[in-house]
PDB file of C-alpha atoms in Angstrom:
ATOM      1  CA  MET Z   1     295.785  12.840 174.335  1.00 89.00           C
ATOM      2  CA  LEU Z   2     299.508  13.281 174.973  1.00 95.00           C
ATOM      3  CA  THR Z   3     302.072  10.710 176.056  1.00 96.00           C
ATOM      4  CA  VAL Z   4     304.340  11.492 179.013  1.00 94.00           C
ATOM      5  CA  ALA Z   5     307.608   9.539 179.275  1.00 95.00           C
ATOM      6  CA  THR Z   6     309.976   9.558 182.261  1.00 94.00           C
ATOM      7  CA  PHE Z   7     313.416   7.957 182.150  1.00 96.00           C
ATOM      8  CA  TYR Z   8     316.995   8.209 183.374  1.00 96.00           C
ATOM      9  CA  ARG Z   9     320.294   6.381 183.187  1.00 96.00           C
ATOM     10  CA  PHE Z  10     323.641   6.677 184.901  1.00 96.00           C
ATOM     11  CA  THR Z  11     326.368   6.094 182.326  1.00 96.00           C
ATOM     12  CA  ASP Z  12     329.484   7.772 180.976  1.00 95.00           C
ATOM     13  CA  LEU Z  13     328.142  10.648 178.893  1.00 96.00           C
ATOM     14  CA  SER Z  14     331.222  12.811 178.453  1.00 95.00           C
ATOM     15  CA  ASP Z  15     329.864  13.746 175.008  1.00 96.00           C
ATOM     16  CA  HIS Z  16     326.763  15.326 176.565  1.00 96.00           C
ATOM     17  CA  GLU Z  17     327.195  18.609 174.683  1.00 95.00           C
ATOM     18  CA  ILE Z  18     326.843  16.738 171.394  1.00 96.00           C
ATOM     19  CA  TRP Z  19     323.777  14.994 172.838  1.00 97.00           C
ATOM     20  CA  ARG Z  20     322.251  18.356 173.725  1.00 97.00           C
ATOM     21  CA  ASP Z  21     322.241  19.487 170.103  1.00 96.00           C
ATOM     22  CA  GLN Z  22     321.048  16.144 168.764  1.00 97.00           C
ATOM     23  CA  LEU Z  23     318.235  15.818 171.307  1.00 98.00           C
ATOM     24  CA  LYS Z  24     317.105  19.369 170.640  1.00 98.00           C
ATOM     25  CA  GLU Z  25     316.767  18.576 166.942  1.00 98.00           C
ATOM     26  CA  GLN Z  26     314.977  15.271 167.591  1.00 98.00           C
ATOM     27  CA  CYS Z  27     312.488  16.805 170.021  1.00 98.00           C
ATOM     28  CA  GLU Z  28     311.745  19.827 167.849  1.00 98.00           C
ATOM     29  CA  ASN Z  29     311.209  17.629 164.778  1.00 98.00           C
ATOM     30  CA  ASN Z  30     308.760  15.435 166.709  1.00 98.00           C
ATOM     31  CA  ASP Z  31     306.789  18.078 168.664  1.00 97.00           C
ATOM     32  CA  VAL Z  32     308.177  16.850 171.977  1.00 98.00           C
ATOM     33  CA  LEU Z  33     308.443  19.199 174.993  1.00 97.00           C
ATOM     34  CA  GLY Z  34     309.759  18.750 178.520  1.00 96.00           C
ATOM     35  CA  ILE Z  35     312.994  18.714 180.493  1.00 96.00           C
ATOM     36  CA  ILE Z  36     316.153  16.784 179.686  1.00 97.00           C
ATOM     37  CA  ILE Z  37     319.120  17.038 182.077  1.00 97.00           C
ATOM     38  CA  LEU Z  38     322.526  15.947 180.821  1.00 98.00           C
ATOM     39  CA  ALA Z  39     325.808  15.503 182.706  1.00 96.00           C
ATOM     40  CA  ASN Z  40     328.998  13.475 182.509  1.00 95.00           C
ATOM     41  CA  GLU Z  41     327.233  10.853 184.626  1.00 95.00           C
ATOM     42  CA  GLY Z  42     324.211  10.363 182.362  1.00 96.00           C
ATOM     43  CA  LEU Z  43     320.710  11.534 181.457  1.00 96.00           C
ATOM     44  CA  ASN Z  44     317.515  12.355 183.396  1.00 96.00           C
ATOM     45  CA  SER Z  45     314.287  13.368 181.668  1.00 96.00           C
ATOM     46  CA  THR Z  46     310.546  13.820 181.559  1.00 95.00           C
ATOM     47  CA  ILE Z  47     309.116  14.627 178.119  1.00 97.00           C
ATOM     48  CA  SER Z  48     305.656  14.808 176.604  1.00 96.00           C
ATOM     49  CA  GLY Z  49     304.172  14.894 173.131  1.00 97.00           C
ATOM     50  CA  PRO Z  50     302.308  12.786 170.581  1.00 97.00           C
ATOM     51  CA  GLU Z  51     302.898   9.058 171.016  1.00 97.00           C
ATOM     52  CA  LYS Z  52     304.645   8.839 167.653  1.00 97.00           C
ATOM     53  CA  GLY Z  53     306.963  11.692 168.594  1.00 98.00           C
ATOM     54  CA  ILE Z  54     307.833  10.208 171.994  1.00 98.00           C
ATOM     55  CA  ASN Z  55     308.608   6.866 170.363  1.00 98.00           C
ATOM     56  CA  ALA Z  56     310.848   8.586 167.814  1.00 98.00           C
ATOM     57  CA  VAL Z  57     312.855  10.406 170.501  1.00 98.00           C
ATOM     58  CA  LEU Z  58     313.180   7.259 172.628  1.00 98.00           C
ATOM     59  CA  GLY Z  59     314.187   5.307 169.539  1.00 98.00           C
ATOM     60  CA  PHE Z  60     316.930   7.829 168.810  1.00 98.00           C
ATOM     61  CA  ILE Z  61     318.264   7.616 172.377  1.00 98.00           C
ATOM     62  CA  ARG Z  62     318.190   3.802 172.359  1.00 98.00           C
ATOM     63  CA  SER Z  63     320.095   3.691 169.084  1.00 98.00           C
ATOM     64  CA  ASP Z  64     323.180   4.480 171.186  1.00 97.00           C
ATOM     65  CA  GLN Z  65     324.734   1.372 172.766  1.00 97.00           C
ATOM     66  CA  ARG Z  66     324.766   3.002 176.206  1.00 97.00           C
ATOM     67  CA  PHE Z  67     320.983   3.357 176.150  1.00 98.00           C
ATOM     68  CA  LYS Z  68     319.908   0.356 174.061  1.00 96.00           C
ATOM     69  CA  ASP Z  69     317.904  -1.192 176.937  1.00 96.00           C
ATOM     70  CA  LEU Z  70     316.823   2.096 178.529  1.00 96.00           C
ATOM     71  CA  PRO Z  71     313.546   1.570 180.449  1.00 94.00           C
ATOM     72  CA  HIS Z  72     310.961   4.319 180.657  1.00 94.00           C
ATOM     73  CA  ARG Z  73     307.721   4.989 182.501  1.00 91.00           C
ATOM     74  CA  GLU Z  74     304.772   6.155 180.436  1.00 91.00           C
ATOM     75  CA  CYS Z  75     301.335   7.618 181.064  1.00 90.00           C
ATOM     76  CA  LYS Z  76     298.774   9.811 179.301  1.00 90.00           C
ATOM     77  CA  ALA Z  77     297.804  13.439 179.880  1.00 87.00           C
ATOM     78  CA  GLN Z  78     294.863  15.443 178.579  1.00 85.00           C
ATOM     79  CA  ALA Z  79     296.544  18.838 178.949  1.00 85.00           C
ATOM     80  CA  PRO Z  80     300.180  19.578 178.003  1.00 89.00           C
ATOM     81  CA  PRO Z  81     302.407  18.924 181.050  1.00 89.00           C
ATOM     82  CA  PHE Z  82     305.033  21.285 179.590  1.00 92.00           C
ATOM     83  CA  ASN Z  83     304.919  24.492 177.566  1.00 88.00           C
ATOM     84  CA  ARG Z  84     308.445  24.320 176.199  1.00 93.00           C
ATOM     85  CA  LEU Z  85     311.556  22.212 175.765  1.00 96.00           C
ATOM     86  CA  ARG Z  86     314.512  22.649 178.118  1.00 96.00           C
ATOM     87  CA  ILE Z  87     317.755  20.727 177.650  1.00 97.00           C
ATOM     88  CA  ILE Z  88     320.097  21.512 180.518  1.00 96.00           C
ATOM     89  CA  ILE Z  89     323.726  20.586 181.163  1.00 97.00           C
ATOM     90  CA  ARG Z  90     324.581  20.239 184.845  1.00 95.00           C
ATOM     91  CA  PRO Z  91     327.430  18.794 186.944  1.00 94.00           C
ATOM     92  CA  GLU Z  92     325.091  15.958 188.049  1.00 95.00           C
ATOM     93  CA  ILE Z  93     321.790  14.636 186.714  1.00 95.00           C
ATOM     94  CA  VAL Z  94     320.530  14.590 190.306  1.00 93.00           C
ATOM     95  CA  THR Z  95     322.473  16.858 192.621  1.00 93.00           C
ATOM     96  CA  LEU Z  96     324.003  15.182 195.655  1.00 94.00           C
ATOM     97  CA  GLY Z  97     327.134  17.330 195.612  1.00 91.00           C
ATOM     98  CA  ASP Z  98     329.599  14.442 195.943  1.00 90.00           C
ATOM     99  CA  LYS Z  99     330.977  13.283 192.606  1.00 84.00           C
ATOM    100  CA  SER Z 100     332.789  10.383 194.286  1.00 89.00           C
ATOM    101  CA  VAL Z 101     329.419   8.651 194.716  1.00 93.00           C
ATOM    102  CA  ASN Z 102     328.996   6.627 191.534  1.00 91.00           C
ATOM    103  CA  PRO Z 103     325.838   4.505 191.057  1.00 94.00           C
ATOM    104  CA  ASN Z 104     327.577   2.731 188.160  1.00 90.00           C
ATOM    105  CA  GLU Z 105     329.923   1.106 190.680  1.00 91.00           C
ATOM    106  CA  GLU Z 106     327.481  -0.058 193.363  1.00 93.00           C
ATOM    107  CA  VAL Z 107     323.875   0.564 194.413  1.00 95.00           C
ATOM    108  CA  GLY Z 108     321.460  -0.956 196.891  1.00 96.00           C
ATOM    109  CA  GLU Z 109     319.239  -3.944 196.196  1.00 97.00           C
ATOM    110  CA  TYR Z 110     316.283  -3.230 193.900  1.00 97.00           C
ATOM    111  CA  ILE Z 111     312.899  -4.282 195.280  1.00 98.00           C
ATOM    112  CA  ASP Z 112     310.049  -4.836 192.831  1.00 97.00           C
ATOM    113  CA  PRO Z 113     306.776  -3.060 193.736  1.00 97.00           C
ATOM    114  CA  LYS Z 114     305.086  -6.442 194.209  1.00 96.00           C
ATOM    115  CA  GLU Z 115     307.619  -7.316 196.937  1.00 98.00           C
ATOM    116  CA  TRP Z 116     307.809  -3.837 198.483  1.00 98.00           C
ATOM    117  CA  ASN Z 117     304.861  -4.151 200.883  1.00 97.00           C
ATOM    118  CA  GLU Z 118     306.298  -7.249 202.496  1.00 97.00           C
ATOM    119  CA  LEU Z 119     309.727  -5.661 202.873  1.00 97.00           C
ATOM    120  CA  ILE Z 120     308.562  -2.475 204.573  1.00 97.00           C
ATOM    121  CA  LYS Z 121     306.371  -4.416 207.024  1.00 96.00           C
ATOM    122  CA  ASP Z 122     309.573  -5.866 208.496  1.00 95.00           C
ATOM    123  CA  PRO Z 123     309.930  -4.246 211.973  1.00 94.00           C
ATOM    124  CA  ASP Z 124     313.720  -4.192 211.585  1.00 95.00           C
ATOM    125  CA  ILE Z 125     313.551  -2.064 208.431  1.00 96.00           C
ATOM    126  CA  LEU Z 126     314.200   1.672 208.634  1.00 97.00           C
ATOM    127  CA  LEU Z 127     312.038   3.202 205.874  1.00 98.00           C
ATOM    128  CA  ILE Z 128     313.198   6.577 204.510  1.00 98.00           C
ATOM    129  CA  ASP Z 129     311.598   8.930 201.998  1.00 98.00           C
ATOM    130  CA  THR Z 130     314.575  10.461 200.135  1.00 97.00           C
ATOM    131  CA  ARG Z 131     312.535  13.215 198.471  1.00 96.00           C
ATOM    132  CA  ASN Z 132     312.374  16.878 199.421  1.00 94.00           C
ATOM    133  CA  ASP Z 133     310.034  18.282 202.063  1.00 92.00           C
ATOM    134  CA  TYR Z 134     307.515  19.781 199.624  1.00 90.00           C
ATOM    135  CA  GLU Z 135     307.139  16.391 197.903  1.00 94.00           C
ATOM    136  CA  VAL Z 136     306.640  14.426 201.120  1.00 95.00           C
ATOM    137  CA  GLN Z 137     303.994  16.951 202.187  1.00 90.00           C
ATOM    138  CA  ILE Z 138     301.312  15.570 199.870  1.00 92.00           C
ATOM    139  CA  GLY Z 139     301.994  11.855 200.102  1.00 96.00           C
ATOM    140  CA  THR Z 140     304.350   9.115 201.322  1.00 97.00           C
ATOM    141  CA  PHE Z 141     304.420   5.493 202.496  1.00 97.00           C
ATOM    142  CA  LYS Z 142     302.962   4.657 205.880  1.00 91.00           C
ATOM    143  CA  ASN Z 143     305.530   4.954 208.690  1.00 93.00           C
ATOM    144  CA  ALA Z 144     308.227   6.403 206.416  1.00 97.00           C
ATOM    145  CA  ILE Z 145     310.778   8.799 207.907  1.00 97.00           C
ATOM    146  CA  ASN Z 146     310.846  12.295 206.423  1.00 97.00           C
ATOM    147  CA  PRO Z 147     314.398  13.736 206.540  1.00 97.00           C
ATOM    148  CA  ASP Z 148     312.919  17.245 206.112  1.00 95.00           C
ATOM    149  CA  ASN Z 149     315.448  18.073 203.407  1.00 95.00           C
ATOM    150  CA  GLN Z 150     314.825  21.039 201.156  1.00 92.00           C
ATOM    151  CA  THR Z 151     317.241  19.689 198.535  1.00 93.00           C
ATOM    152  CA  PHE Z 152     318.873  16.351 197.820  1.00 95.00           C
ATOM    153  CA  GLY Z 153     322.216  18.047 198.487  1.00 94.00           C
ATOM    154  CA  GLN Z 154     321.346  17.833 202.207  1.00 96.00           C
ATOM    155  CA  TRP Z 155     321.204  14.023 202.125  1.00 97.00           C
ATOM    156  CA  ASP Z 156     324.834  13.541 203.197  1.00 96.00           C
ATOM    157  CA  LYS Z 157     324.356  15.762 206.260  1.00 96.00           C
ATOM    158  CA  TYR Z 158     321.136  13.949 207.191  1.00 97.00           C
ATOM    159  CA  VAL Z 159     322.822  10.536 207.037  1.00 97.00           C
ATOM    160  CA  ASN Z 160     325.856  11.690 209.020  1.00 95.00           C
ATOM    161  CA  GLU Z 161     323.750  13.262 211.764  1.00 96.00           C
ATOM    162  CA  ASN Z 162     320.911  10.747 212.047  1.00 97.00           C
ATOM    163  CA  LEU Z 163     321.925   7.299 210.827  1.00 97.00           C
ATOM    164  CA  ASN Z 164     324.481   4.802 212.047  1.00 96.00           C
ATOM    165  CA  PRO Z 165     325.581   1.662 210.151  1.00 95.00           C
ATOM    166  CA  GLU Z 166     326.127  -0.137 213.476  1.00 94.00           C
ATOM    167  CA  LYS Z 167     322.579   0.597 214.629  1.00 95.00           C
ATOM    168  CA  HIS Z 168     320.592   0.720 211.390  1.00 95.00           C
ATOM    169  CA  LYS Z 169     321.319  -2.668 209.875  1.00 95.00           C
ATOM    170  CA  LYS Z 170     318.584  -2.629 207.224  1.00 97.00           C
ATOM    171  CA  VAL Z 171     317.490   0.509 205.396  1.00 98.00           C
ATOM    172  CA  ALA Z 172     314.829   0.784 202.688  1.00 98.00           C
ATOM    173  CA  MET Z 173     314.335   3.965 200.681  1.00 98.00           C
ATOM    174  CA  PHE Z 174     312.153   5.322 197.906  1.00 98.00           C
ATOM    175  CA  CYS Z 175     311.787   8.375 195.661  1.00 97.00           C
ATOM    176  CA  THR Z 176     309.655   9.520 192.722  1.00 95.00           C
ATOM    177  CA  GLY Z 177     311.096   7.486 189.856  1.00 94.00           C
ATOM    178  CA  GLY Z 178     314.162   5.785 191.325  1.00 94.00           C
ATOM    179  CA  ILE Z 179     316.993   8.118 190.412  1.00 95.00           C
ATOM    180  CA  ARG Z 180     317.595   9.702 193.805  1.00 95.00           C
ATOM    181  CA  CYS Z 181     317.658   6.270 195.438  1.00 96.00           C
ATOM    182  CA  GLU Z 182     320.373   5.170 193.034  1.00 95.00           C
ATOM    183  CA  LYS Z 183     322.643   7.863 194.452  1.00 96.00           C
ATOM    184  CA  ALA Z 184     321.335   7.698 198.010  1.00 97.00           C
ATOM    185  CA  SER Z 185     321.899   3.936 198.207  1.00 97.00           C
ATOM    186  CA  ALA Z 186     325.346   4.225 196.614  1.00 96.00           C
ATOM    187  CA  HIS Z 187     326.169   6.927 199.162  1.00 97.00           C
ATOM    188  CA  MET Z 188     325.047   4.762 202.094  1.00 96.00           C
ATOM    189  CA  LEU Z 189     326.988   1.716 200.916  1.00 96.00           C
ATOM    190  CA  LYS Z 190     330.063   3.914 200.578  1.00 95.00           C
ATOM    191  CA  ASN Z 191     329.526   5.027 204.184  1.00 94.00           C
ATOM    192  CA  GLY Z 192     329.433   1.541 205.661  1.00 95.00           C
ATOM    193  CA  PHE Z 193     325.744   0.570 205.590  1.00 96.00           C
ATOM    194  CA  GLU Z 194     325.429  -3.094 204.620  1.00 93.00           C
ATOM    195  CA  LYS Z 195     321.776  -3.820 203.831  1.00 96.00           C
ATOM    196  CA  VAL Z 196     320.325  -1.064 201.655  1.00 98.00           C
ATOM    197  CA  TYR Z 197     317.153  -1.570 199.604  1.00 98.00           C
ATOM    198  CA  HIS Z 198     315.312   0.739 197.232  1.00 97.00           C
ATOM    199  CA  LEU Z 199     311.989   0.631 195.401  1.00 98.00           C
ATOM    200  CA  GLN Z 200     312.649  -0.245 191.776  1.00 96.00           C
ATOM    201  CA  GLY Z 201     311.225   2.383 189.448  1.00 94.00           C
ATOM    202  CA  GLY Z 202     310.222   4.502 192.433  1.00 96.00           C
ATOM    203  CA  ILE Z 203     306.784   5.560 193.571  1.00 97.00           C
ATOM    204  CA  LEU Z 204     305.585   5.945 189.980  1.00 95.00           C
ATOM    205  CA  ASN Z 205     306.283   2.280 189.284  1.00 95.00           C
ATOM    206  CA  TYR Z 206     304.501   1.297 192.502  1.00 97.00           C
ATOM    207  CA  LEU Z 207     301.417   3.409 191.759  1.00 97.00           C
ATOM    208  CA  GLU Z 208     301.278   1.982 188.250  1.00 94.00           C
ATOM    209  CA  LYS Z 209     301.496  -1.677 189.308  1.00 95.00           C
ATOM    210  CA  ILE Z 210     299.875  -1.914 192.747  1.00 97.00           C
ATOM    211  CA  LYS Z 211     296.092  -1.782 193.121  1.00 95.00           C
ATOM    212  CA  PRO Z 212     294.733   0.892 195.506  1.00 96.00           C
ATOM    213  CA  GLU Z 213     293.189  -1.737 197.785  1.00 96.00           C
ATOM    214  CA  GLU Z 214     296.603  -3.423 198.209  1.00 96.00           C
ATOM    215  CA  SER Z 215     298.586  -0.214 198.530  1.00 97.00           C
ATOM    216  CA  LEU Z 216     300.515   1.128 201.527  1.00 97.00           C
ATOM    217  CA  TRP Z 217     300.900   4.506 199.819  1.00 98.00           C
ATOM    218  CA  GLU Z 218     299.071   7.407 201.465  1.00 96.00           C
ATOM    219  CA  GLY Z 219     298.168  10.581 199.547  1.00 95.00           C
ATOM    220  CA  GLU Z 220     299.386  11.725 196.133  1.00 95.00           C
ATOM    221  CA  CYS Z 221     302.773  11.686 194.424  1.00 96.00           C
ATOM    222  CA  PHE Z 222     304.358  14.999 193.471  1.00 93.00           C
ATOM    223  CA  VAL Z 223     305.633  15.198 189.878  1.00 91.00           C
ATOM    224  CA  PHE Z 224     307.738  17.845 188.180  1.00 83.00           C
ATOM    225  CA  ASP Z 225     305.361  19.221 185.561  1.00 84.00           C
ATOM    226  CA  HIS Z 226     301.984  20.951 185.225  1.00 80.00           C
ATOM    227  CA  ARG Z 227     300.123  17.917 186.570  1.00 86.00           C
ATOM    228  CA  VAL Z 228     301.663  18.609 190.021  1.00 89.00           C
ATOM    229  CA  SER Z 229     300.665  15.179 191.361  1.00 92.00           C
ATOM    230  CA  VAL Z 230     299.499  11.712 190.301  1.00 93.00           C
ATOM    231  CA  LEU Z 231     297.456   8.939 191.907  1.00 95.00           C
ATOM    232  CA  HIS Z 232     297.275   5.162 191.508  1.00 95.00           C
ATOM    233  CA  GLY Z 233     297.263   4.180 187.859  1.00 93.00           C
ATOM    234  CA  LEU Z 234     299.244   7.402 187.275  1.00 91.00           C
ATOM    235  CA  GLU Z 235     295.997   9.329 186.948  1.00 92.00           C
ATOM    236  CA  GLU Z 236     296.363  13.089 187.388  1.00 90.00           C
ATOM    237  CA  GLY Z 237     296.001  14.149 191.014  1.00 91.00           C
ATOM    238  CA  THR Z 238     294.080  16.968 192.678  1.00 89.00           C
ATOM    239  CA  CYS Z 239     296.927  19.164 193.941  1.00 88.00           C
ATOM    240  CA  GLU Z 240     297.771  22.600 192.596  1.00 87.00           C
ATOM    241  CA  ILE Z 241     300.961  24.633 192.908  1.00 85.00           C
ATOM    242  CA  CYS Z 242     301.573  27.958 194.618  1.00 88.00           C
ATOM    243  CA  PHE Z 243     303.416  30.328 192.304  1.00 81.00           C
ATOM    244  CA  GLY Z 244     304.545  32.407 195.258  1.00 83.00           C
ATOM    245  CA  CYS Z 245     306.608  29.682 196.968  1.00 85.00           C
ATOM    246  CA  ARG Z 246     306.239  26.689 194.589  1.00 81.00           C
ATOM    247  CA  TRP Z 247     304.720  24.573 197.372  1.00 85.00           C
ATOM    248  CA  PRO Z 248     302.110  21.925 196.403  1.00 88.00           C
ATOM    249  CA  LEU Z 249     298.648  22.871 197.626  1.00 87.00           C
ATOM    250  CA  GLU Z 250     296.015  20.518 198.949  1.00 83.00           C
ATOM    251  CA  ALA Z 251     292.251  21.055 199.257  1.00 81.00           C
ATOM    252  CA  GLU Z 252     292.595  22.623 202.724  1.00 86.00           C
ATOM    253  CA  ASP Z 253     295.109  25.191 201.437  1.00 88.00           C
ATOM    254  CA  LEU Z 254     292.794  26.190 198.596  1.00 87.00           C
ATOM    255  CA  LYS Z 255     290.036  27.021 201.099  1.00 89.00           C
ATOM    256  CA  SER Z 256     292.249  29.330 203.160  1.00 92.00           C
ATOM    257  CA  ASP Z 257     291.663  33.097 203.209  1.00 91.00           C
ATOM    258  CA  LYS Z 258     295.397  33.449 202.537  1.00 91.00           C
ATOM    259  CA  TYR Z 259     295.222  31.564 199.239  1.00 92.00           C
ATOM    260  CA  GLU Z 260     295.214  33.790 196.160  1.00 89.00           C
ATOM    261  CA  PRO Z 261     295.333  31.895 192.835  1.00 87.00           C
ATOM    262  CA  GLY Z 262     298.595  32.481 191.019  1.00 85.00           C
ATOM    263  CA  ILE Z 263     299.949  34.666 193.825  1.00 89.00           C
ATOM    264  CA  CYS Z 264     300.293  33.115 197.290  1.00 91.00           C
ATOM    265  CA  CYS Z 265     299.161  30.460 199.756  1.00 91.00           C
ATOM    266  CA  PRO Z 266     298.956  30.099 203.570  1.00 92.00           C
ATOM    267  CA  ARG Z 267     302.641  29.153 203.614  1.00 89.00           C
ATOM    268  CA  CYS Z 268     303.996  32.299 201.957  1.00 91.00           C
ATOM    269  CA  ALA Z 269     301.255  34.985 202.068  1.00 90.00           C
ATOM    270  CA  ASP Z 270     302.550  36.803 205.138  1.00 91.00           C
ATOM    271  CA  GLY Z 271     306.137  36.874 203.882  1.00 89.00           C
ATOM    272  CA  LEU Z 272     305.560  38.273 200.384  1.00 87.00           C
ATOM    273  CA  SER Z 273     307.159  41.648 199.744  1.00 89.00           C
ATOM    274  CA  GLN Z 274     305.086  44.292 197.955  1.00 88.00           C
ATOM    275  CA  LYS Z 275     307.407  44.029 194.959  1.00 88.00           C
ATOM    276  CA  ARG Z 276     307.049  40.225 194.787  1.00 88.00           C
ATOM    277  CA  ARG Z 277     303.264  40.406 195.210  1.00 87.00           C
ATOM    278  CA  ALA Z 278     302.984  43.004 192.431  1.00 88.00           C
ATOM    279  CA  SER Z 279     305.110  40.858 190.123  1.00 87.00           C
ATOM    280  CA  LEU Z 280     303.035  37.728 190.798  1.00 85.00           C
ATOM    281  CA  THR Z 281     299.781  39.655 190.378  1.00 87.00           C
ATOM    282  CA  GLU Z 282     300.874  40.943 186.974  1.00 87.00           C
ATOM    283  CA  ARG Z 283     302.094  37.533 185.927  1.00 80.00           C
ATOM    284  CA  HIS Z 284     298.743  35.971 186.908  1.00 76.00           C
ATOM    285  CA  ARG Z 285     296.895  38.699 184.955  1.00 82.00           C
ATOM    286  CA  GLN Z 286     298.960  37.881 181.861  1.00 81.00           C
ATOM    287  CA  VAL Z 287     298.277  34.154 182.264  1.00 70.00           C
ATOM    288  CA  MET Z 288     294.527  34.776 182.515  1.00 72.00           C
ATOM    289  CA  LEU Z 289     294.628  36.979 179.404  1.00 75.00           C
ATOM    290  CA  ALA Z 290     296.519  34.294 177.521  1.00 64.00           C
ATOM    291  CA  GLN Z 291     293.972  31.656 178.522  1.00 60.00           C
ATOM    292  CA  ALA Z 292     291.079  33.926 177.513  1.00 64.00           C
ATOM    293  CA  ASN Z 293     292.681  34.312 174.083  1.00 63.00           C
ATOM    294  CA  ASN Z 294     293.374  30.562 173.814  1.00 56.00           C
ATOM    295  CA  ARG Z 295     297.146  30.897 173.746  1.00 54.00           C
ATOM    296  CA  GLU Z 296     299.995  29.767 175.995  1.00 52.00           C
ATOM    297  CA  HIS Z 297     301.851  32.008 178.414  1.00 48.00           C
ATOM    298  CA  ILE Z 298     305.473  31.141 179.136  1.00 48.00           C
ATOM    299  CA  GLY Z 299     304.961  32.070 182.794  1.00 46.00           C
ATOM    300  CA  GLN Z 300     302.778  29.011 183.217  1.00 43.00           C
ATOM    301  CA  TYR Z 301     305.827  26.813 182.876  1.00 40.00           C
ATOM    302  CA  PHE Z 302     306.476  24.700 185.963  1.00 44.00           C
ATOM    303  CA  GLY Z 303     310.202  24.477 186.391  1.00 41.00           C
ATOM    304  CA  SER Z 304     311.616  25.915 189.572  1.00 40.00           C
ATOM    305  CA  HIS Z 305     312.107  22.558 191.275  1.00 46.00           C
ATOM    306  CA  GLU Z 306     314.750  20.107 190.153  1.00 51.00           C
ATOM    307  CA  ILE Z 307     313.344  17.308 188.048  1.00 56.00           C
ATOM    308  CA  ASN Z 308     313.745  13.777 189.362  1.00 51.00           C
ATOM    309  CA  ALA Z 309     312.674  10.859 187.181  1.00 50.00           C
TER     310      ALA Z 309
END
């Protein structure tokens, strides 16, 4: 049984290149895999490994004053969620595209999962799912607005074209683990919105703490690793991923004549070029050979979408 830990923090991390080397050493020494994104504005990560190894890496991070009280979300996984370690330096740990938006200066009001249901039942609340379209596809909160964004970088355009601080007096938002809402709420406050709320710890925190019979969540929650999705209690979900277009697949998709495991799904089958289809077919053949010989294949790695803790 492996431990999966998800965490992030906005803080001044101008020494992130030094952190890259140190984290690489810590993770390799403790058999920890996953994705760690570093930028001047902080750290964003999902890692997995033996419990002792995860604790060692978290202990190392928290030994720095900037991360001494770093919270993390934790669950268990039977199969490895990651096949390798990636430590990436980017301009932002979650890409909005506007460096003037700084969550360290001001963010919306955090709402604990136990108070969230009552808040979003308020008829004056505008409830927005800040995640990307492929994430919203498999699950969201009842009556939530889907901005239909393909990337978080489209958030600014969505707000400018669809929301008005004079009309929308109270806005509540949510995302996978909380990080996108930190920036989205900071962005909205900067643009004149007065009452902005966001789900503390994101959907993962809600699914961990709220019982299914009390939940207003509908469907599954997309995650950025081999599990693809999780349910209440952070149990592994039922969705799979299409390697042709990276779209999450539900039971109905898997029954379609246009679904080919490891190659395409109803969403992308008709648009695949012969070259792309041949490449995916060969890749799937190699994966199946690797599985038959009880070894990993690097092509199984799930990493084309941006991670969001």
